[in-house]
PDB file of C-alpha atoms in Angstrom:
ATOM      1  CA  GLN R   1     120.108  95.082 118.325  1.00  0.00           C
ATOM      2  CA  VAL R   2     117.932  92.271 117.148  1.00  0.00           C
ATOM      3  CA  GLN R   3     117.091  90.867 113.571  1.00  0.00           C
ATOM      4  CA  LEU R   4     113.463  89.852 112.598  1.00  0.00           C
ATOM      5  CA  VAL R   5     112.438  87.894 109.944  1.00  0.00           C
ATOM      6  CA  GLU R   6     108.676  87.053 108.913  1.00  0.00           C
ATOM      7  CA  SER R   7     107.288  83.997 107.365  1.00  0.00           C
ATOM      8  CA  GLY R   8     103.947  81.950 106.607  1.00  0.00           C
ATOM      9  CA  GLY R   9     102.180  84.503 104.777  1.00  0.00           C
ATOM     10  CA  GLY R  10      99.725  83.428 101.671  1.00  0.00           C
ATOM     11  CA  LEU R  11      97.046  83.599  99.730  1.00  0.00           C
ATOM     12  CA  VAL R  12      93.895  82.079 101.346  1.00  0.00           C
ATOM     13  CA  GLN R  13      90.264  82.117 101.131  1.00  0.00           C
ATOM     14  CA  ALA R  14      87.768  84.194 103.658  1.00  0.00           C
ATOM     15  CA  GLY R  15      87.331  82.129 106.661  1.00  0.00           C
ATOM     16  CA  ASP R  16      90.514  79.995 106.445  1.00  0.00           C
ATOM     17  CA  SER R  17      93.658  80.208 108.651  1.00  0.00           C
ATOM     18  CA  LEU R  18      96.983  81.019 108.763  1.00  0.00           C
ATOM     19  CA  ARG R  19     100.523  80.964 111.054  1.00  0.00           C
ATOM     20  CA  LEU R  20     102.411  83.567 110.736  1.00  0.00           C
ATOM     21  CA  SER R  21     105.843  83.269 112.403  1.00  0.00           C
ATOM     22  CA  CYS R  22     108.582  85.888 113.412  1.00  0.00           C
ATOM     23  CA  ALA R  23     112.343  84.491 113.845  1.00  0.00           C
ATOM     24  CA  ALA R  24     114.631  86.377 115.785  1.00  0.00           C
ATOM     25  CA  SER R  25     118.602  86.496 115.691  1.00  0.00           C
ATOM     26  CA  GLY R  26     121.199  88.711 117.635  1.00  0.00           C
ATOM     27  CA  ARG R  27     120.589  90.271 120.987  1.00  0.00           C
ATOM     28  CA  THR R  28     118.839  88.123 123.984  1.00  0.00           C
ATOM     29  CA  PHE R  29     115.224  87.659 122.613  1.00  0.00           C
ATOM     30  CA  VAL R  30     113.920  87.737 125.839  1.00  0.00           C
ATOM     31  CA  GLY R  31     115.069  91.323 126.088  1.00  0.00           C
ATOM     32  CA  TYR R  32     112.108  92.313 123.605  1.00  0.00           C
ATOM     33  CA  HIS R  33     108.425  92.644 123.556  1.00  0.00           C
ATOM     34  CA  ILE R  34     107.253  91.803 120.199  1.00  0.00           C
ATOM     35  CA  GLY R  35     104.381  93.609 118.151  1.00  0.00           C
ATOM     36  CA  TRP R  36     102.670  92.504 114.866  1.00  0.00           C
ATOM     37  CA  PHE R  37     101.449  95.469 112.702  1.00  0.00           C
ATOM     38  CA  ARG R  38      99.988  95.432 109.213  1.00  0.00           C
ATOM     39  CA  GLN R  39      99.706  97.733 106.263  1.00  0.00           C
ATOM     40  CA  ALA R  40      97.384  97.501 103.471  1.00  0.00           C
ATOM     41  CA  PRO R  41      97.630  99.479 100.330  1.00  0.00           C
ATOM     42  CA  GLY R  42      97.338 102.809 100.406  1.00  0.00           C
ATOM     43  CA  LYS R  43      96.627 102.816 104.427  1.00  0.00           C
ATOM     44  CA  GLY R  44      98.776 103.443 107.128  1.00  0.00           C
ATOM     45  CA  ARG R  45     100.539 100.903 109.353  1.00  0.00           C
ATOM     46  CA  GLU R  46      97.972  99.066 111.584  1.00  0.00           C
ATOM     47  CA  PHE R  47      98.350  97.463 115.240  1.00  0.00           C
ATOM     48  CA  VAL R  48      97.775  93.971 115.264  1.00  0.00           C
ATOM     49  CA  ALA R  49      98.814  92.401 118.653  1.00  0.00           C
ATOM     50  CA  ALA R  50     101.805  92.291 120.891  1.00  0.00           C
ATOM     51  CA  ILE R  51     103.048  90.244 123.600  1.00  0.00           C
ATOM     52  CA  ASN R  52     105.556  90.878 126.032  1.00  0.00           C
ATOM     53  CA  TRP R  53     109.213  89.291 127.158  1.00  0.00           C
ATOM     54  CA  ASP R  54     107.775  86.436 128.842  1.00  0.00           C
ATOM     55  CA  ALA R  55     104.382  85.850 127.299  1.00  0.00           C
ATOM     56  CA  GLY R  56     102.454  86.845 130.600  1.00  0.00           C
ATOM     57  CA  SER R  57     100.810  89.646 128.610  1.00  0.00           C
ATOM     58  CA  THR R  58      98.998  90.315 125.334  1.00  0.00           C
ATOM     59  CA  ILE R  59      96.782  93.069 123.637  1.00  0.00           C
ATOM     60  CA  TYR R  60      95.133  93.067 120.537  1.00  0.00           C
ATOM     61  CA  ALA R  61      93.487  95.562 118.002  1.00  0.00           C
ATOM     62  CA  ASP R  62      89.641  95.199 118.607  1.00  0.00           C
ATOM     63  CA  SER R  63      89.308  94.138 114.466  1.00  0.00           C
ATOM     64  CA  VAL R  64      91.220  90.568 115.623  1.00  0.00           C
ATOM     65  CA  LYS R  65      90.172  90.059 119.367  1.00  0.00           C
ATOM     66  CA  GLY R  66      88.783  86.402 119.408  1.00  0.00           C
ATOM     67  CA  ARG R  67      90.297  85.486 115.709  1.00  0.00           C
ATOM     68  CA  PHE R  68      94.164  86.010 116.131  1.00  0.00           C
ATOM     69  CA  ALA R  69      96.249  84.646 118.843  1.00  0.00           C
ATOM     70  CA  ILE R  70      99.791  85.676 119.639  1.00  0.00           C
ATOM     71  CA  SER R  71     102.390  83.579 121.188  1.00  0.00           C
ATOM     72  CA  ARG R  72     105.914  83.033 121.592  1.00  0.00           C
ATOM     73  CA  ASP R  73     108.560  80.450 122.066  1.00  0.00           C
ATOM     74  CA  ASN R  74     111.730  82.243 123.771  1.00  0.00           C
ATOM     75  CA  PRO R  75     113.572  78.789 123.701  1.00  0.00           C
ATOM     76  CA  ARG R  76     113.172  78.901 119.726  1.00  0.00           C
ATOM     77  CA  ASN R  77     113.352  82.658 119.729  1.00  0.00           C
ATOM     78  CA  THR R  78     110.110  82.748 117.704  1.00  0.00           C
ATOM     79  CA  VAL R  79     106.911  84.667 117.961  1.00  0.00           C
ATOM     80  CA  HIS R  80     103.694  83.334 116.546  1.00  0.00           C
ATOM     81  CA  LEU R  81     100.748  84.858 115.263  1.00  0.00           C
ATOM     82  CA  GLN R  82      97.582  82.386 114.473  1.00  0.00           C
ATOM     83  CA  MET R  83      95.004  83.991 112.069  1.00  0.00           C
ATOM     84  CA  ASN R  84      91.632  82.422 112.423  1.00  0.00           C
ATOM     85  CA  SER R  85      88.407  83.198 110.399  1.00  0.00           C
ATOM     86  CA  LEU R  86      90.365  85.664 107.961  1.00  0.00           C
ATOM     87  CA  ARG R  87      88.338  88.126 106.268  1.00  0.00           C
ATOM     88  CA  PRO R  88      89.045  89.910 102.822  1.00  0.00           C
ATOM     89  CA  GLU R  89      89.920  93.035 105.285  1.00  0.00           C
ATOM     90  CA  ASP R  90      92.909  91.265 106.887  1.00  0.00           C
ATOM     91  CA  THR R  91      94.803  91.689 103.630  1.00  0.00           C
ATOM     92  CA  ALA R  92      97.953  93.489 103.967  1.00  0.00           C
ATOM     93  CA  LEU R  93     101.580  93.152 104.648  1.00  0.00           C
ATOM     94  CA  TYR R  94     102.364  92.267 107.856  1.00  0.00           C
ATOM     95  CA  PHE R  95     105.312  93.153 110.139  1.00  0.00           C
ATOM     96  CA  CYS R  96     106.739  92.079 113.453  1.00  0.00           C
ATOM     97  CA  ALA R  97     108.461  94.193 115.223  1.00  0.00           C
ATOM     98  CA  ALA R  98     110.570  94.366 118.593  1.00  0.00           C
ATOM     99  CA  ARG R  99     110.368  96.714 121.816  1.00  0.00           C
ATOM    100  CA  SER R 100     113.001  96.826 124.655  1.00  0.00           C
ATOM    101  CA  ALA R 101     111.639  95.147 127.442  1.00  0.00           C
ATOM    102  CA  GLY R 102     112.858  97.761 129.465  1.00  0.00           C
ATOM    103  CA  TRP R 103     109.579  99.407 128.797  1.00  0.00           C
ATOM    104  CA  ALA R 104     107.292  97.524 131.148  1.00  0.00           C
ATOM    105  CA  VAL R 105     104.173  98.515 129.118  1.00  0.00           C
ATOM    106  CA  LEU R 106     103.098  96.810 126.072  1.00  0.00           C
ATOM    107  CA  VAL R 107     102.000  99.512 123.298  1.00  0.00           C
ATOM    108  CA  ARG R 108     100.335  99.846 120.053  1.00  0.00           C
ATOM    109  CA  LEU R 109     102.116 102.856 118.502  1.00  0.00           C
ATOM    110  CA  SER R 110     104.282 101.695 115.771  1.00  0.00           C
ATOM    111  CA  SER R 111     107.221 104.350 116.628  1.00  0.00           C
ATOM    112  CA  SER R 112     107.682 102.702 119.778  1.00  0.00           C
ATOM    113  CA  TYR R 113     109.180  99.559 118.275  1.00  0.00           C
ATOM    114  CA  GLY R 114     112.707  99.938 117.206  1.00  0.00           C
ATOM    115  CA  TYR R 115     113.299  97.090 115.029  1.00  0.00           C
ATOM    116  CA  TRP R 116     111.339  95.608 112.164  1.00  0.00           C
ATOM    117  CA  GLY R 117     111.207  92.814 109.823  1.00  0.00           C
ATOM    118  CA  GLN R 118     110.473  93.245 106.069  1.00  0.00           C
ATOM    119  CA  GLY R 119     107.310  91.724 106.159  1.00  0.00           C
ATOM    120  CA  THR R 120     105.054  88.940 104.804  1.00  0.00           C
ATOM    121  CA  GLN R 121     102.199  88.982 102.620  1.00  0.00           C
ATOM    122  CA  VAL R 122      98.933  88.079 103.307  1.00  0.00           C
ATOM    123  CA  THR R 123      95.597  88.150 100.858  1.00  0.00           C
ATOM    124  CA  VAL R 124      92.584  87.092 101.721  1.00  0.00           C
ATOM    125  CA  SER R 125      90.116  86.389  98.921  1.00  0.00           C
ATOM    126  CA  SER R 126      86.190  86.323  99.337  1.00  0.00           C
TER     127      SER R 126
END
């Protein structure tokens, strides 16, 4: 299995940027697609972005398209989420998750991801 650890969260003002990182250990990193999800207080877990095993394909939630960018550095076993033009509604606990690359398609459904990190908090003040 793969272990995931998120970092890079913090408290910022609206319009600022943050770069989240997801570091993986354990099984071969290129064997997994990676997704980012978020959960705000009192709300369900929401899909943010995903990238396939070789970075050849990405998908985004409409709410972050054009503001967020997902990338991966396979030699360093790391996935990044660059978040620009942050808004108060982006405030949430952000998780990265892994889905086996044996599945060809990137998906937005959280239950399709079998491995999860503990999350990193992002708070955007107005």
